[in-house]
């Protein structure tokens, strides 16, 4: 399945619009990972712990969006947007949402 942030796919024609599709993932960072990330914050530098969680959540959200598009009969998703939010009383949850328009291209 082709997934793109552009409104179309070069070399292909959109022949049918199936609708808007979403993929949502809410991920929590456990206490141990949070402590390791806190050390990076204290001493400076990048937090590979949080970066890995973010990458995994984004990949899962896009995969879920693709699966839903395929269930609708689409073979591509165009106009994809990925959003990030922090949730929870202590901001300990990360929500990643991928959305786009499911289409059939030829």
XYZ file of N, CA, C and O in Angstrom:
424
model
N 0.854 -1.183 0.000
C 0.000 0.000 0.000
C 0.895 1.241 0.000
O 1.838 1.326 0.769
N 0.536 2.196 -0.855
C 1.275 3.461 -0.906
C 0.684 4.414 0.127
O -0.538 4.576 0.206
N 1.556 5.027 0.914
C 1.146 6.009 1.919
C 1.981 7.255 1.685
O 3.212 7.190 1.634
N 1.295 8.382 1.517
C 2.009 9.614 1.210
C 1.344 10.824 1.859
O 0.132 10.822 2.090
N 2.142 11.837 2.126
C 1.605 13.075 2.688
C 1.050 13.994 1.608
O 0.362 14.964 1.915
N 1.324 13.679 0.359
C 0.850 14.507 -0.752
C -0.606 14.167 -1.078
O -1.088 13.097 -0.733
N -1.305 15.063 -1.797
C -2.720 14.809 -2.107
C -2.935 13.786 -3.223
O -4.066 13.405 -3.504
N -1.878 13.334 -3.848
C -1.972 12.347 -4.915
C -0.677 11.568 -4.995
O 0.255 11.806 -4.229
N -0.623 10.638 -5.955
C 0.567 9.812 -6.150
C 1.027 10.004 -7.591
O 0.262 9.720 -8.534
N 2.243 10.505 -7.762
C 2.766 10.721 -9.119
C 2.698 9.451 -9.942
O 3.062 8.368 -9.480
N 2.212 9.597 -11.164
C 2.129 8.471 -12.076
C 0.871 7.627 -11.914
O 0.687 6.658 -12.647
N 0.032 7.972 -10.943
C -1.203 7.225 -10.704
C -2.386 8.191 -10.703
O -2.237 9.368 -10.403
N -3.540 7.646 -11.017
C -4.768 8.424 -10.989
C -5.654 7.890 -9.876
O -5.831 6.676 -9.741
N -6.205 8.789 -9.073
C -7.163 8.386 -8.048
C -8.487 8.125 -8.753
O -9.045 9.010 -9.390
N -8.978 6.886 -8.633
C -10.215 6.518 -9.316
C -11.387 6.390 -8.347
O -12.543 6.341 -8.789
N -11.083 6.317 -7.046
C -12.158 6.225 -6.067
C -11.664 6.684 -4.697
O -10.570 6.336 -4.274
N -12.492 7.487 -4.052
C -12.218 7.917 -2.682
C -13.036 7.040 -1.743
O -14.250 6.943 -1.887
N -12.381 6.415 -0.778
C -13.054 5.511 0.154
C -13.436 6.199 1.462
O -14.331 5.756 2.151
N -12.719 7.239 1.829
C -13.035 7.952 3.065
C -11.806 8.206 3.919
O -10.693 7.802 3.592
N -12.042 8.880 5.009
C -10.965 9.218 5.946
C -10.655 8.002 6.813
O -11.563 7.309 7.267
N -9.370 7.754 7.022
C -8.946 6.647 7.882
C -8.018 7.177 8.967
O -7.307 8.168 8.773
N -8.057 6.499 10.103
C -7.232 6.873 11.241
C -6.511 5.644 11.785
O -6.999 4.534 11.662
N -5.394 5.897 12.405
C -4.705 4.896 13.206
C -4.287 5.592 14.487
O -3.657 6.652 14.436
N -4.694 5.058 15.624
C -4.383 5.699 16.903
C -3.637 4.724 17.803
O -3.985 3.551 17.869
N -2.631 5.239 18.477
C -1.891 4.452 19.451
C -1.697 5.309 20.694
O -1.309 6.477 20.596
N -2.012 4.728 21.840
C -1.718 5.396 23.107
C -0.721 4.512 23.834
O -0.998 3.347 24.108
N 0.445 5.071 24.089
C 1.530 4.300 24.690
C 1.947 4.943 26.006
O 2.025 6.163 26.115
N 2.227 4.101 26.966
C 2.741 4.560 28.248
C 4.210 4.220 28.355
O 4.674 3.224 27.817
N 4.940 5.055 29.047
C 6.347 4.794 29.305
C 6.440 4.299 30.735
O 5.968 4.954 31.656
N 7.047 3.127 30.925
C 7.084 2.563 32.272
C 8.065 3.311 33.178
O 8.855 4.140 32.725
N 8.032 3.012 34.433
C 8.811 3.728 35.447
C 10.307 3.627 35.179
O 11.025 4.622 35.291
N 10.792 2.467 34.796
C 12.229 2.292 34.553
C 12.678 3.157 33.378
O 13.680 3.869 33.468
N 11.926 3.105 32.274
C 12.278 3.928 31.119
C 12.206 5.404 31.464
O 13.001 6.208 30.990
N 11.230 5.779 32.297
C 11.082 7.166 32.702
C 12.294 7.623 33.521
O 12.774 8.742 33.366
N 12.792 6.754 34.377
C 13.972 7.107 35.181
C 15.204 7.272 34.296
O 15.982 8.204 34.473
N 15.391 6.376 33.325
C 16.526 6.471 32.404
C 16.443 7.763 31.591
O 17.438 8.470 31.405
N 15.245 8.085 31.110
C 15.057 9.322 30.354
C 15.312 10.534 31.237
O 15.847 11.549 30.783
N 14.944 10.451 32.521
C 15.206 11.540 33.459
C 16.687 11.810 33.615
O 17.109 12.959 33.781
N 17.505 10.768 33.565
C 18.955 10.958 33.632
C 19.463 11.728 32.417
O 20.327 12.596 32.546
N 18.923 11.408 31.245
C 19.306 12.156 30.036
C 18.914 13.618 30.175
O 19.650 14.512 29.757
N 17.763 13.860 30.771
C 17.306 15.225 30.981
C 18.233 15.954 31.957
O 18.582 17.113 31.756
N 18.658 15.275 33.001
C 19.516 15.879 34.029
C 20.913 16.172 33.483
O 21.451 17.256 33.672
N 21.505 15.188 32.790
C 22.874 15.337 32.306
C 22.957 15.937 30.909
O 24.034 16.294 30.449
N 21.845 16.036 30.249
C 21.833 16.585 28.890
C 21.927 15.471 27.866
O 22.256 14.337 28.174
N 21.623 15.812 26.635
C 21.696 14.829 25.562
C 20.328 14.322 25.165
O 19.309 14.705 25.711
N 20.361 13.426 24.210
C 19.131 12.858 23.669
C 18.685 11.674 24.503
O 19.501 10.963 25.072
N 17.386 11.460 24.518
C 16.827 10.327 25.233
C 16.413 9.253 24.233
O 15.343 9.317 23.642
N 17.287 8.284 24.041
C 16.959 7.212 23.091
C 15.774 6.396 23.593
O 15.042 5.801 22.798
N 15.561 6.379 24.910
C 14.420 5.659 25.468
C 13.118 6.233 24.940
O 12.264 5.504 24.434
N 12.937 7.537 25.035
C 11.721 8.175 24.542
C 11.666 8.159 23.020
O 10.601 8.011 22.436
N 12.814 8.341 22.377
C 12.834 8.315 20.914
C 12.361 6.962 20.389
O 11.588 6.898 19.440
N 12.815 5.880 21.012
C 12.397 4.538 20.593
C 10.893 4.349 20.780
O 10.222 3.762 19.927
N 10.357 4.827 21.909
C 8.913 4.732 22.151
C 8.143 5.514 21.096
O 7.112 5.058 20.602
N 8.625 6.699 20.758
C 7.970 7.545 19.769
C 7.977 6.885 18.387
O 6.954 6.846 17.700
N 9.115 6.340 17.998
C 9.232 5.667 16.698
C 8.277 4.485 16.628
O 7.549 4.303 15.639
N 8.258 3.677 17.673
C 7.396 2.497 17.695
C 5.912 2.892 17.639
O 5.136 2.298 16.893
N 5.525 3.904 18.393
C 4.126 4.352 18.399
C 3.725 4.894 17.028
O 2.629 4.612 16.534
N 4.622 5.648 16.392
C 4.320 6.193 15.065
C 4.160 5.072 14.044
O 3.222 5.073 13.247
N 5.054 4.085 14.062
C 4.964 2.968 13.134
C 3.667 2.176 13.338
O 3.026 1.771 12.370
N 3.272 1.988 14.580
C 2.042 1.266 14.870
C 0.818 2.041 14.387
O -0.123 1.450 13.854
N 0.819 3.363 14.578
C -0.320 4.181 14.145
C -0.469 4.149 12.622
O -1.574 4.025 12.099
N 0.649 4.246 11.908
C 0.594 4.199 10.441
C 0.147 2.814 9.975
O -0.684 2.694 9.065
N 0.645 1.759 10.603
C 0.254 0.400 10.232
C -1.243 0.174 10.462
O -1.928 -0.439 9.635
N -1.760 0.697 11.568
C -3.190 0.571 11.858
C -4.025 1.332 10.822
O -5.052 0.839 10.358
N -3.562 2.508 10.428
C -4.252 3.298 9.414
C -4.269 2.534 8.084
O -5.305 2.469 7.411
N -3.147 1.930 7.712
C -3.074 1.155 6.473
C -4.030 -0.038 6.514
O -4.700 -0.335 5.518
N -4.087 -0.699 7.646
C -4.973 -1.852 7.792
C -6.435 -1.439 7.615
O -7.202 -2.109 6.916
N -6.810 -0.333 8.206
C -8.188 0.142 8.074
C -8.494 0.561 6.642
O -9.602 0.337 6.146
N -7.524 1.165 5.967
C -7.719 1.545 4.563
C -7.911 0.309 3.696
O -8.784 0.274 2.827
N -7.128 -0.715 3.951
C -7.247 -1.958 3.187
C -8.615 -2.598 3.417
O -9.226 -3.125 2.473
N -9.122 -2.535 4.637
C -10.447 -3.089 4.941
C -11.543 -2.350 4.178
O -12.605 -2.916 3.899
N -11.287 -1.087 3.829
C -12.251 -0.301 3.064
C -12.120 -0.554 1.559
O -12.892 -0.018 0.770
N -11.090 -1.315 1.155
C -10.881 -1.594 -0.258
C -9.916 -0.644 -0.932
O -9.812 -0.622 -2.154
N -9.187 0.142 -0.162
C -8.229 1.101 -0.726
C -6.887 0.419 -0.973
O -6.551 -0.574 -0.341
N -6.121 0.996 -1.904
C -4.758 0.524 -2.123
C -3.729 1.633 -1.901
O -2.550 1.468 -2.179
N -4.201 2.773 -1.379
C -3.298 3.879 -1.047
C -3.975 4.788 -0.019
O -5.206 4.797 0.104
N -3.142 5.535 0.691
C -3.639 6.571 1.604
C -2.880 7.842 1.268
O -1.638 7.865 1.267
N -3.622 8.905 0.959
C -3.006 10.176 0.584
C -3.320 11.236 1.634
O -4.241 11.087 2.436
N -2.546 12.313 1.612
C -2.774 13.419 2.538
C -2.545 13.042 3.992
O -3.220 13.555 4.884
N -1.582 12.173 4.241
C -1.363 11.665 5.597
C -0.800 12.749 6.508
O 0.076 13.519 6.129
N -1.351 12.776 7.719
C -0.901 13.705 8.765
C -0.688 12.880 10.032
O -1.502 12.012 10.346
N 0.392 13.157 10.735
C 0.678 12.457 11.987
C 0.733 13.489 13.102
O 1.434 14.496 12.997
N -0.049 13.249 14.149
C -0.121 14.160 15.295
C 0.322 13.440 16.560
O 0.124 12.235 16.707
N 0.875 14.221 17.474
C 1.358 13.702 18.755
C 0.734 14.504 19.885
O 0.655 15.722 19.804
N 0.321 13.826 20.923
C -0.229 14.476 22.114
C 0.282 13.758 23.350
O 0.551 12.557 23.311
N 0.395 14.488 24.443
C 0.746 13.898 25.730
C -0.509 13.885 26.583
O -1.223 14.881 26.664
N -0.798 12.737 27.190
C -2.026 12.556 27.957
C -1.712 12.093 29.376
O -0.610 11.676 29.681
N -2.727 12.126 30.204
C -2.624 11.589 31.557
C -2.353 12.668 32.575
O -1.861 13.753 32.255
N -2.660 12.348 33.818
C -2.497 13.312 34.912
C -1.045 13.739 35.070
O -0.754 14.896 35.375
N -0.122 12.821 34.846
C 1.303 13.155 34.979
C 2.012 13.201 33.631
O 3.222 13.106 33.554
N 1.234 13.362 32.563
C 1.759 13.399 31.193
C 2.575 12.147 30.859
O 3.543 12.205 30.122
N 2.169 11.013 31.401
C 2.913 9.780 31.208
C 2.464 8.945 30.029
O 2.983 7.860 29.819
N 1.518 9.445 29.254
C 1.012 8.690 28.105
C 1.230 9.505 26.828
O 1.070 10.714 26.827
N 1.593 8.806 25.774
C 1.812 9.433 24.480
C 0.760 8.917 23.511
O 0.571 7.710 23.385
N 0.057 9.844 22.851
C -0.911 9.454 21.829
C -0.375 9.883 20.467
O 0.005 11.045 20.276
N -0.339 8.947 19.548
C 0.068 9.222 18.181
C -1.104 8.869 17.278
O -1.650 7.775 17.367
N -1.495 9.810 16.426
C -2.597 9.603 15.499
C -2.107 9.825 14.080
O -1.501 10.854 13.786
N -2.355 8.850 13.213
C -2.085 8.988 11.790
C -3.437 9.043 11.084
O -4.319 8.236 11.371
N -3.606 10.009 10.194
C -4.866 10.118 9.465
C -4.597 10.488 8.012
O -3.571 11.093 7.689
N -5.514 10.087 7.165
C -5.390 10.391 5.748
C -6.658 9.981 5.029
O -7.635 9.585 5.649
N -6.629 10.069 3.717
C -7.756 9.681 2.887
C -7.444 8.384 2.159
O -6.449 8.296 1.434
N -8.276 7.378 2.388
C -8.127 6.089 1.730
C -8.650 6.220 0.309
O -9.762 6.718 0.097
N -7.845 5.772 -0.665
C -8.224 5.902 -2.068
C -7.841 4.635 -2.833
O -7.042 3.828 -2.380
N -8.433 4.532 -4.020
C -8.025 3.501 -4.975
C -7.308 4.227 -6.103
O -7.847 5.193 -6.650
N -6.095 3.783 -6.395
C -5.320 4.404 -7.476
C -5.061 3.372 -8.565
O -5.058 2.173 -8.325
N -4.874 3.894 -9.801
C -4.516 3.028 -10.936
C -3.420 3.715 -11.720
O -3.327 4.890 -11.803
